[in-house]
Short mmCIF file of C-alpha atoms in Angstrom, two decimals:
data_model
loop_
_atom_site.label_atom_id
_atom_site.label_comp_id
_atom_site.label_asym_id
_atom_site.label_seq_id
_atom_site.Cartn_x
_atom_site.Cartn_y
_atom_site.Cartn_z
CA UNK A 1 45.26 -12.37 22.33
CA UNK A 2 43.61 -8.78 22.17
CA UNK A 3 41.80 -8.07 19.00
CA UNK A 4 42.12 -5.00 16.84
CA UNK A 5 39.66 -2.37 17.96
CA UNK A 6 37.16 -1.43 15.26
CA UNK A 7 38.37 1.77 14.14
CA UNK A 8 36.56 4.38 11.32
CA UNK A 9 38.85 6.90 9.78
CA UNK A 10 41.63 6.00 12.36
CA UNK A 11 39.59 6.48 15.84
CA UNK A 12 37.97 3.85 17.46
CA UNK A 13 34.19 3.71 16.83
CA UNK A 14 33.81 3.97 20.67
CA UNK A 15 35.45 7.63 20.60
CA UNK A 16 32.77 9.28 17.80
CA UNK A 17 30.04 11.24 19.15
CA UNK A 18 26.58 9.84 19.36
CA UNK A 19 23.63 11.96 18.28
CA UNK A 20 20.17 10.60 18.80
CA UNK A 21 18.03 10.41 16.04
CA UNK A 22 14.14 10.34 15.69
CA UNK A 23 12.81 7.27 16.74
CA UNK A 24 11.95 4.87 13.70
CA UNK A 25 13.85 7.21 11.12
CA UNK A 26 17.28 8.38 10.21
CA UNK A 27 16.27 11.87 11.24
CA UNK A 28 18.57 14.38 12.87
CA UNK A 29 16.44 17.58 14.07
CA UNK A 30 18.07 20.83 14.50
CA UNK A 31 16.26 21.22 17.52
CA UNK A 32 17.33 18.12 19.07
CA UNK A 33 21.16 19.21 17.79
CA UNK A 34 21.50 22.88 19.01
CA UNK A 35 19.55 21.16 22.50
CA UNK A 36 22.53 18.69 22.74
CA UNK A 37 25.23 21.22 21.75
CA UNK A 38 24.17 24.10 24.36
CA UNK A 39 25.52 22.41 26.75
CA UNK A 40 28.99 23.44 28.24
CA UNK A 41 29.95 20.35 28.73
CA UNK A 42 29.07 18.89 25.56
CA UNK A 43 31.19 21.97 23.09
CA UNK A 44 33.64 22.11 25.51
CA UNK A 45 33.69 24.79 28.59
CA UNK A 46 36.33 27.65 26.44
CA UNK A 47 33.98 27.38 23.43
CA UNK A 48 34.42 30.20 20.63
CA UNK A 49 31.39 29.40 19.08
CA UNK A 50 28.10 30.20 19.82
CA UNK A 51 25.13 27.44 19.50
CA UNK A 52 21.75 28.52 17.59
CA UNK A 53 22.81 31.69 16.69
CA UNK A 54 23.23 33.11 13.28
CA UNK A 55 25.72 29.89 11.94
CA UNK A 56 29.50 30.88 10.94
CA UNK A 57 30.17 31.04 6.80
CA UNK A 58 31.22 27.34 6.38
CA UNK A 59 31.93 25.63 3.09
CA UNK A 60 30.85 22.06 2.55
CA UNK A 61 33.62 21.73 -0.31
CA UNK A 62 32.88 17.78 -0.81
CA UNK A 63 31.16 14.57 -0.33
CA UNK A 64 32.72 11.16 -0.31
CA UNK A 65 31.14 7.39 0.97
CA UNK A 66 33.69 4.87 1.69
CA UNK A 67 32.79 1.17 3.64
CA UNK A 68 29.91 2.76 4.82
CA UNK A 69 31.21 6.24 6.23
CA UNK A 70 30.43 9.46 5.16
CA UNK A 71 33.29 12.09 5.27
CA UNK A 72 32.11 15.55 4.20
CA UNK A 73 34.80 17.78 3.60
CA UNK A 74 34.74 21.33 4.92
CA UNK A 75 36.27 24.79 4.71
CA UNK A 76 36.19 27.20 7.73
CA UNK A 77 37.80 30.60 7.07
CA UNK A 78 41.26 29.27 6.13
CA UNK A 79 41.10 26.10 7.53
CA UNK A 80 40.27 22.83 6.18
CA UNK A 81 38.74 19.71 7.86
CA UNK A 82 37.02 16.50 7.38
CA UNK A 83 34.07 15.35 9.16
CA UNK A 84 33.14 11.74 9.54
CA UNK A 85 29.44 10.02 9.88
CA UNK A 86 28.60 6.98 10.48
CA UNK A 87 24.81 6.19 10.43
CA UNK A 88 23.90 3.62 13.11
CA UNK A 89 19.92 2.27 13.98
CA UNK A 90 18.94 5.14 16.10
CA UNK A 91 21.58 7.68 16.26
CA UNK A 92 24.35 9.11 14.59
CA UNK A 93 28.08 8.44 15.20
CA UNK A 94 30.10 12.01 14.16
CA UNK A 95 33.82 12.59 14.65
CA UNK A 96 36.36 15.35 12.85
CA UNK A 97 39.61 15.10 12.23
CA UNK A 98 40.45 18.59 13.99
CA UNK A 99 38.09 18.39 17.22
CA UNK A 100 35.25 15.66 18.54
CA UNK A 101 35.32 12.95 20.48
CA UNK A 102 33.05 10.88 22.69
CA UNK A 103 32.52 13.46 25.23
CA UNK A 104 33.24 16.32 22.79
CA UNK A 105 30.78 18.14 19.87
CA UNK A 106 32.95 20.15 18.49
CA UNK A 107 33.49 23.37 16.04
CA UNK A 108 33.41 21.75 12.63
CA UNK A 109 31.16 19.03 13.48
CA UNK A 110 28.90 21.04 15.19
CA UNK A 111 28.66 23.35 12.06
CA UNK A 112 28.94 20.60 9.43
CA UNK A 113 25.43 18.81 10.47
CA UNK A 114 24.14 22.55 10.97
CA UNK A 115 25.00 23.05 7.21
CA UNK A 116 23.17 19.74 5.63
CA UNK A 117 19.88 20.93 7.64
CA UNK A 118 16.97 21.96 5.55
CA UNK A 119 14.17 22.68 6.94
CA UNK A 120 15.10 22.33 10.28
CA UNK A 121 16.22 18.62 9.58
CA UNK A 122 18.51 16.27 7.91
CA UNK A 123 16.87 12.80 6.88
CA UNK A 124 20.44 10.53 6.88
CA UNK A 125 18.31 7.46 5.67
CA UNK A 126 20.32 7.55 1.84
CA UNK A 127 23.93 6.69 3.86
CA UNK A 128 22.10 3.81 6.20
CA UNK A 129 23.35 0.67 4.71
CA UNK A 130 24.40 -1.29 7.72
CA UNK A 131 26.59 -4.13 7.01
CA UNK A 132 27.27 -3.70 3.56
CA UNK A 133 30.59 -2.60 3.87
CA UNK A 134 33.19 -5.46 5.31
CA UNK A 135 36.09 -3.96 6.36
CA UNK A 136 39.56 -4.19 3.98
CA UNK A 137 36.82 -4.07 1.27
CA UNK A 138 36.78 -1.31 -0.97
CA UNK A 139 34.07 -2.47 -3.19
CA UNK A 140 30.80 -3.55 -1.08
CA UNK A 141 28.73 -6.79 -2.51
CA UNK A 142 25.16 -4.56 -1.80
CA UNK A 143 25.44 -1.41 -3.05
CA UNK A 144 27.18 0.71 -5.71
CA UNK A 145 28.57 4.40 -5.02
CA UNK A 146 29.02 6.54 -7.69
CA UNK A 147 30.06 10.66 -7.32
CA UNK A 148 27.64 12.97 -9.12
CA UNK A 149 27.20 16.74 -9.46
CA UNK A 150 27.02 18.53 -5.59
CA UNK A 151 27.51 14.82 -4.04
CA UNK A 152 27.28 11.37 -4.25
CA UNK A 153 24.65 8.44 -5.36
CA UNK A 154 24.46 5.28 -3.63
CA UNK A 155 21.80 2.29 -5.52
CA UNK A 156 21.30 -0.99 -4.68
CA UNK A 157 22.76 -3.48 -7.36
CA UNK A 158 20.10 -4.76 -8.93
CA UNK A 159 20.49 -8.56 -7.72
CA UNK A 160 20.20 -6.89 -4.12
CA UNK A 161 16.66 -4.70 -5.16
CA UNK A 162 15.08 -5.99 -2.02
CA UNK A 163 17.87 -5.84 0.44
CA UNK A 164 16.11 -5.58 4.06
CA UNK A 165 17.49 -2.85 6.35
CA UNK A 166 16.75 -2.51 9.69
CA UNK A 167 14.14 -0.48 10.43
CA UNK A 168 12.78 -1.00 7.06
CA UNK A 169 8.72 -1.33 7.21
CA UNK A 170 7.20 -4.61 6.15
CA UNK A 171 3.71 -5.72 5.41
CA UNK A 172 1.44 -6.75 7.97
CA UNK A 173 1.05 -9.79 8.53
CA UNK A 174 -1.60 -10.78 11.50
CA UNK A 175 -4.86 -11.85 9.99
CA UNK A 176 -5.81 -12.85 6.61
CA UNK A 177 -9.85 -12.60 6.13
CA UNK A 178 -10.83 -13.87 2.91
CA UNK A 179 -13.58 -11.57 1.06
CA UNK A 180 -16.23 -13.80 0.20
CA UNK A 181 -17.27 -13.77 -3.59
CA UNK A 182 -19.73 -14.93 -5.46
CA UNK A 183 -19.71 -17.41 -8.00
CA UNK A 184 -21.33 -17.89 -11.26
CA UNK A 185 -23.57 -20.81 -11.95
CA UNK A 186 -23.76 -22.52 -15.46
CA UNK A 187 -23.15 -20.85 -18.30
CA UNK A 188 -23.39 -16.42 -17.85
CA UNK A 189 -25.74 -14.69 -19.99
CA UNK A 190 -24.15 -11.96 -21.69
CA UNK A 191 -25.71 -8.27 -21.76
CA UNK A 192 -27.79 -7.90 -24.38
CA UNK A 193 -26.14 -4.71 -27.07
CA UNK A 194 -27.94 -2.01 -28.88
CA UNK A 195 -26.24 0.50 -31.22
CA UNK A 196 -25.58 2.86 -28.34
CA UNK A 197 -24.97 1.30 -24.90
CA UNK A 198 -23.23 0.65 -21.65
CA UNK A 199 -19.02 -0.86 -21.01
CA UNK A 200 -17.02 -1.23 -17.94
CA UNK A 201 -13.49 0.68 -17.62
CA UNK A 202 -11.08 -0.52 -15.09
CA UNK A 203 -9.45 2.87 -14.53
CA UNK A 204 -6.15 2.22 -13.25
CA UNK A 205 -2.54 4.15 -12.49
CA UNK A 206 0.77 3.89 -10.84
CA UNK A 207 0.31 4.10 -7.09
CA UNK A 208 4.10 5.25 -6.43
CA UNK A 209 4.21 8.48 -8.65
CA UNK A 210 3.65 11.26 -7.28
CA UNK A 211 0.85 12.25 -9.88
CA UNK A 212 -1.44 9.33 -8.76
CA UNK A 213 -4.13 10.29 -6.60
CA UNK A 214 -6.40 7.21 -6.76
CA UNK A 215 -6.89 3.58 -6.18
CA UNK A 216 -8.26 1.05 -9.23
CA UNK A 217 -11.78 1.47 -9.58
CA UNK A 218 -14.60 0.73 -12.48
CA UNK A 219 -16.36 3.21 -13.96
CA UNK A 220 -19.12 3.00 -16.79
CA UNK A 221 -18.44 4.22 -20.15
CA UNK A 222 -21.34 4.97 -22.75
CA UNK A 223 -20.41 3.69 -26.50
CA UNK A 224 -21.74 3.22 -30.37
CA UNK A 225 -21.49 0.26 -31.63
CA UNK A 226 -20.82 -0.91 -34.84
CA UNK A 227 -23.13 -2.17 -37.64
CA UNK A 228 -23.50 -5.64 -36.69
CA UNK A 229 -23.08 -4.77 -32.99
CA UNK A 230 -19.33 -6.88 -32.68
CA UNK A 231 -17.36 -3.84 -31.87
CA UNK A 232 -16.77 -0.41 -30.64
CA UNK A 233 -17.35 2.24 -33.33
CA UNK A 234 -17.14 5.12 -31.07
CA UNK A 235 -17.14 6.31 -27.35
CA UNK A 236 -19.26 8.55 -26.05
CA UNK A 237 -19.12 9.32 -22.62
CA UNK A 238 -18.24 8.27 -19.22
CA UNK A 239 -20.91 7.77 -16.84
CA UNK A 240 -21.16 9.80 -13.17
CA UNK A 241 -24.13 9.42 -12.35
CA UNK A 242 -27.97 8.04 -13.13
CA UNK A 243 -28.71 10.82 -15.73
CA UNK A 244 -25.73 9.85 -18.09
CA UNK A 245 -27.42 6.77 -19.09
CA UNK A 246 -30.71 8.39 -19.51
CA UNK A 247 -32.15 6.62 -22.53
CA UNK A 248 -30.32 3.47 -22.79
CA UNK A 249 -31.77 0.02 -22.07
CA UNK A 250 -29.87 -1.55 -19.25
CA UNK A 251 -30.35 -5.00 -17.69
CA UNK A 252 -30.79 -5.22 -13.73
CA UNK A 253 -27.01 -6.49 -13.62
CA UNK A 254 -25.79 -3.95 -15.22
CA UNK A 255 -27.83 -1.43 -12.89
CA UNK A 256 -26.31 -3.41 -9.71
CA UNK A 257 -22.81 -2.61 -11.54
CA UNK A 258 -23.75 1.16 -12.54
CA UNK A 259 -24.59 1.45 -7.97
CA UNK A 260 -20.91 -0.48 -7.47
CA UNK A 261 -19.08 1.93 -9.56
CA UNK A 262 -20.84 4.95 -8.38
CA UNK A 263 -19.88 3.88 -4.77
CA UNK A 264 -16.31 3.42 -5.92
CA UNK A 265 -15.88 6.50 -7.19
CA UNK A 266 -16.88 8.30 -4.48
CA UNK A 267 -14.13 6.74 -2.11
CA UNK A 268 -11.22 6.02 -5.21
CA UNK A 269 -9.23 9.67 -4.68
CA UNK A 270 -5.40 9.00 -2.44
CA UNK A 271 -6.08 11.72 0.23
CA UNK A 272 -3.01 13.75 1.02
CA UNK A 273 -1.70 15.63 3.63
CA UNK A 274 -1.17 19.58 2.99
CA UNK A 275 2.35 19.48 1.31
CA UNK A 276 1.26 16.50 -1.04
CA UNK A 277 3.10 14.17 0.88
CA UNK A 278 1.96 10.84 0.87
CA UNK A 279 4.81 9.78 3.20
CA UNK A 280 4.34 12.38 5.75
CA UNK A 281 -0.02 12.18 5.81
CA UNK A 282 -0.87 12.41 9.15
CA UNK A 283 -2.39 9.02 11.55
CA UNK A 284 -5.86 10.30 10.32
CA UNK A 285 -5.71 10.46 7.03
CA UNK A 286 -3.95 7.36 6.65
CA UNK A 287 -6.51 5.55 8.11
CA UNK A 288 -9.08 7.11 5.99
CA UNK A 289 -6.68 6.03 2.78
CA UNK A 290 -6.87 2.40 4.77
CA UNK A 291 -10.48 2.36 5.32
CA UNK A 292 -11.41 3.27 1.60
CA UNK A 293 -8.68 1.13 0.19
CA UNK A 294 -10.21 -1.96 1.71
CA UNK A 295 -13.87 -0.86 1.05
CA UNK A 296 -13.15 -0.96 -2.77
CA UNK A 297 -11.27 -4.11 -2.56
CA UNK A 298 -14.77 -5.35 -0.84
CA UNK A 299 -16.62 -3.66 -3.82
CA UNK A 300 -14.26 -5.37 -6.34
CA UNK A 301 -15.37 -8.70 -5.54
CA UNK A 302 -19.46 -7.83 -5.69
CA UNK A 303 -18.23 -6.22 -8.73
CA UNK A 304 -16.78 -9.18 -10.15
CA UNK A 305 -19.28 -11.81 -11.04
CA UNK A 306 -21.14 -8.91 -12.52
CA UNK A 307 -18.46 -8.02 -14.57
CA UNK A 308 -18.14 -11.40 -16.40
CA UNK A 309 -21.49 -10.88 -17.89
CA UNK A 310 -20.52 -7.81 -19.89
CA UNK A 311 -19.83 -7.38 -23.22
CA UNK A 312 -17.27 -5.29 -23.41
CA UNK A 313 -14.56 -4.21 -20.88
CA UNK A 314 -11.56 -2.09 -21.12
CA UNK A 315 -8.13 -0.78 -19.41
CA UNK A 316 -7.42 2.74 -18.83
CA UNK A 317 -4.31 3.69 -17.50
CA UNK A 318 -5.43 7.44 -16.27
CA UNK A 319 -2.37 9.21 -14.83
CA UNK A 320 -4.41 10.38 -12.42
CA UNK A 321 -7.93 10.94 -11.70
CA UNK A 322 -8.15 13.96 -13.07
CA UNK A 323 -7.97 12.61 -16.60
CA UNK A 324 -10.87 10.05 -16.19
CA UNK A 325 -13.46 13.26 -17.42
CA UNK A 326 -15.73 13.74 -20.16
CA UNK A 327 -15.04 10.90 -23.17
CA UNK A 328 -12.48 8.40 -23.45
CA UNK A 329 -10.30 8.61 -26.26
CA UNK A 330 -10.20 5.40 -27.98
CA UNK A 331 -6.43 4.96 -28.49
CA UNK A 332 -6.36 4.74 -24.53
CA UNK A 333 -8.87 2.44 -24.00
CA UNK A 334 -7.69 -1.25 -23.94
CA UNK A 335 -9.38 -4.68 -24.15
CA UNK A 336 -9.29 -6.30 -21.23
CA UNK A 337 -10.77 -9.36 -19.53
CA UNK A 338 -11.63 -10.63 -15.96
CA UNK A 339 -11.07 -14.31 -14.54
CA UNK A 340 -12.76 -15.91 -11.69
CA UNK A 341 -9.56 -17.71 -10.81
CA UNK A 342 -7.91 -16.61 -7.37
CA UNK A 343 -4.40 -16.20 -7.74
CA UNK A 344 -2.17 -17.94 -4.61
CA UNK A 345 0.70 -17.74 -3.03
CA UNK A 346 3.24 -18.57 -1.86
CA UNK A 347 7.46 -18.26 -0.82
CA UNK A 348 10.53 -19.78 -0.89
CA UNK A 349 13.59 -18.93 1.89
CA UNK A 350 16.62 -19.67 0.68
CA UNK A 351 19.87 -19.75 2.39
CA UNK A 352 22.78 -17.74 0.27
CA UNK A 353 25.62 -17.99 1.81
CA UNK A 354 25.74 -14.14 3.73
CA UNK A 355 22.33 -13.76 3.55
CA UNK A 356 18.99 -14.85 3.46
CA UNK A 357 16.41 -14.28 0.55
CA UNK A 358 12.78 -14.74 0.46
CA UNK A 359 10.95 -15.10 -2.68
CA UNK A 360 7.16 -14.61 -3.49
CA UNK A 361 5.19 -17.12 -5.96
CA UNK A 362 1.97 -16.36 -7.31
CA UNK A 363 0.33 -19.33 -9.10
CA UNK A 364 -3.52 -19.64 -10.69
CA UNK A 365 -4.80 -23.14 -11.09
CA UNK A 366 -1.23 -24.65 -10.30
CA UNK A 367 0.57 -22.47 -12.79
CA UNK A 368 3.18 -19.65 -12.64
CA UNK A 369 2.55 -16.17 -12.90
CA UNK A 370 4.97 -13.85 -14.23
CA UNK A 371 3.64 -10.46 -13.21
CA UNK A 372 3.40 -7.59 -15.29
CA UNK A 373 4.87 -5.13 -13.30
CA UNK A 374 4.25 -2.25 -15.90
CA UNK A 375 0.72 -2.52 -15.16
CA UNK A 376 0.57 -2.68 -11.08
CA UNK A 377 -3.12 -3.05 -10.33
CA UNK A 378 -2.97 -3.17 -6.82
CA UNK A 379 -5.73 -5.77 -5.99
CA UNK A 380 -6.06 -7.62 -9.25
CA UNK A 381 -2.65 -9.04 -11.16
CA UNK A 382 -1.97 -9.58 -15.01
CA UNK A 383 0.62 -12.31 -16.43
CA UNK A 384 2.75 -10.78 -18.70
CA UNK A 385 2.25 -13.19 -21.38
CA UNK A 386 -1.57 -12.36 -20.87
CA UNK A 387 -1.66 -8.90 -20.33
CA UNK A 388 -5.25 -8.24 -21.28
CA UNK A 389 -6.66 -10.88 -18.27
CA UNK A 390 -6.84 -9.78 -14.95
CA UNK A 391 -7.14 -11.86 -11.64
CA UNK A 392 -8.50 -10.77 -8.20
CA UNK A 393 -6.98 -11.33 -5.11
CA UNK A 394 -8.87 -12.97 -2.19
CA UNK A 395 -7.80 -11.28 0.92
CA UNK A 396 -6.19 -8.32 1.61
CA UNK A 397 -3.40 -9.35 3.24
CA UNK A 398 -2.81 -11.29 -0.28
CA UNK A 399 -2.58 -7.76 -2.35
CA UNK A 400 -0.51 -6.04 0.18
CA UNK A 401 2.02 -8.77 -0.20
CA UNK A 402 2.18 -8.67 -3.53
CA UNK A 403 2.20 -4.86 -3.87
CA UNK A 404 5.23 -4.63 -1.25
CA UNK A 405 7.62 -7.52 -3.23
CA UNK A 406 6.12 -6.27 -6.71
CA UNK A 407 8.75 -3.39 -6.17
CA UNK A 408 11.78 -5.57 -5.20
CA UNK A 409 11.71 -7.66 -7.82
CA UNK A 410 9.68 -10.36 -5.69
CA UNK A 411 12.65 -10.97 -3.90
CA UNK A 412 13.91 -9.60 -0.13
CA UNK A 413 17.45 -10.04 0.67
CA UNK A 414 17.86 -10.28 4.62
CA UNK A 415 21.92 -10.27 6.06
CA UNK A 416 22.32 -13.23 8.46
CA UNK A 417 23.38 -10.88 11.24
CA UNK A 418 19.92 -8.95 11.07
CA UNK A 419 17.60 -12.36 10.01
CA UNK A 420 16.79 -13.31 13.69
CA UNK A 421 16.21 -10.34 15.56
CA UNK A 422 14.46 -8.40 12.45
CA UNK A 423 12.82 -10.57 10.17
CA UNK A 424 12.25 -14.25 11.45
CA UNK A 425 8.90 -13.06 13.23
CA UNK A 426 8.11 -11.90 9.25
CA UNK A 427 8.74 -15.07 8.21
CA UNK A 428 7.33 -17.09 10.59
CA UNK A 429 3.82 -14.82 10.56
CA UNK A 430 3.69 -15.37 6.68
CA UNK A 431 3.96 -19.02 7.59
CA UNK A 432 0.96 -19.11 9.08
CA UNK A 433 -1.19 -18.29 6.15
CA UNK A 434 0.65 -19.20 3.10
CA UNK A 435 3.28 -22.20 2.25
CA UNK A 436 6.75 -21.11 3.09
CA UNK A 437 9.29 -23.53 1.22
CA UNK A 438 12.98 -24.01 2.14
CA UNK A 439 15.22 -23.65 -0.70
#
């Protein structure tokens, strides 16, 4: 018995055009489209339209996403047509219901993709959602589309957050060198106080807005203290260097601390590339972003031991390094505390049905933690029913982990059809290093 042909807006999907799109992206380039297009063959020999010149007035009049296929709507002098795109792994499958076929760019098509370039280039990665959409079904399981102002807006529902898509980057997972730290021995003597002396600030921010531009890093504050020496009265200043402490009696810990900070300041800034694009920095400067990011982890952990001993500590949540200048204002600064405690993980795969989902545990002494995500820290973690105690991670590969399912909800949904070839060597490389449960 022959079986239906898989068809997309009444053409089988073997009769659409393919475009090619930049490896390891959903990128079209005009370049790559006008290249394709100048040939006779591939607009047809008795063309009327010209390719790269000066494009014809066309009118994209509408936008509409439907089991997984984007048909824009267009207006060419007095005629009307509908272009169809389907957005496969590495290229792009466009057909019109006037001209196109799989030998055939045509007219409207042609013109269409033309239109949606900015730039030079049209980044299709917001209508890749491969599998999502079973056919008959009008309503997909994955994803909600809604129709907004100028277009459309497709989300993931929030029980899929962490859906995996093919091609989708995930954390490396190779090596995992623990950082040695030291411990403390017996009971810690505390730093001695005076009416005016020295704190720690763990200076902090959200790596994923735009307006960060650091990593977490300490940095020494200079403070009054109160009559009987219990609490802050008053801050004073933060401290940059070896002459803002001028005057004040400091212990030879807190001098090891003062060089820590100093060094971690000096490598905390995000470096960008020249449009202030984090996602399009160049190989270079990413590896100089890698390089310090790991160095301060390092610097963390000498840090650490040191840090017990102090007196007081606090939480700054900066906005940006820009704002950690001059003195800190004391409704910003908040109480915090550090633990010697390594958190661990570890992850559950659990079969549901369509798909897979793996889910991250993080546990300190044998217990639960229950992130606080509002306060992502990058290589030290808070439980949300402590907020105020922070633990370090052990190895970097533990951090990156945590940073990458910290914005899925700590959960990555994987469709059965894309588990083997995509994400089983994930799996199975995280099982090398941490406890992988079956659930």
């Amino acid at each position: 018995m022959m079986t239906k042909p898989f068809t997309i807006a009444g053409k089988p999907i073997s009769r659409f055009y393919q475009l090619p799109l930049e490896k390891g992206s959903r990128v079209l380039r005009l370049a790559v489209l006008d290249g394709i297009a100048s040939d006779p063959i591939v607009i047809g020999l008795h063309s009327t339209f010209s390719v790269g010149k000066k494009p014809e007035p066309l009118a994209i009049q509408s936008l509409s996403f439907d089991q997984g296929l984007l048909t824009v709507t267009v207006k060419l002098g007095g005629e009307q047509a509908k272009v169809y795109i389907a957005v496969e792994y590495d290229c792009l499958l466009v057909s019109c219901s006037i001209d196109t076929d799989e030998t055939y760019l045509g007219r409207y098509a042609y013109l269409t993709l033309r239109a949606m370039m900015r730039g030079g280039y049209c980044d299709f990665q917001p209508y890749y959602w491969p599998a999502c959409f079973a056919l008959g079904n009008k309503r997909s399981s994955y994803v909600d589309v809604a129709k907004k102002p100028g277009g459309i807006a497709i989300t993931l529902k929030k029980k899929f957050s962490g859906l995996f898509r093919t091609g989708d980057d995930l954390p490396d997972v190779t090596e995992r060198t623990v950082v040695p730290r030291e411990r403390l021995s017996g009971k810690q003597d505390m730093a001695r106080l005076a009416p005016v002396s020295i704190g720690y600030c763990f200076a902090n921010t959200d790596l994923q807005h735009f307006h960060t531009n650091h990593y977490p890093f300490l940095i020494p504050y200079v403070f009054a203290a109160t009559a009987y020496l219990k609490t802050i009265k008053s801050f004073k200043r933060f401290v940059f260097n070896l002459h803002d402490v001028d005057g004040i009696s400091l212990s030879p810990q807190q001098e090891e601390l003062n060089r820590i900070c100093f060094a971690m300041k000096e490598i905390a800034a995000i470096r960008f590339s020249a449009n202030g694009n984090l996602t399009d920095t160049t190989a270079e400067v990413n590896a100089i972003n890698d390089a310090n990011q790991l160095a301060l982890f390092k610097l963390w952990h000498k840090a650490l031991p040191l840090l017990m001993q102090q007196r007081f500590t606090h939480y700054f949540y900066t906005y940006g390094l820009r704002n950690v200048t001059g003195k800190p204002v004391m409704r910003d600064m908040k109480l915090v505390e550090f633990a010697m405690e390594v958190p661990v993980l570890s992850f559950v795969l659990k079969d549901e049905g369509d798909y897979y989902e793996l889910q991250l545990e993080i546990k300190v002494k044998g217990k639960s933690l229950h992130l606080n995500t509002d306060q992502p820290g990058l290589f030290l973690v808070c439980d949300t029913a402590k907020p105020y105690l922070w633990y370090l991670f052990e190895a970097e590969m533990d951090y990156k982990l945590v940073w990458f399912f910290s914005r899925v909800n700590f959960r990555v949904q994987v469709l059965k059809g894309y588990y083997r070839e995509f994400f089983e060597e994930f799996v199975e490389g995280v099982g090398k290093w941490y406890e992988v449960k079956r659930g």
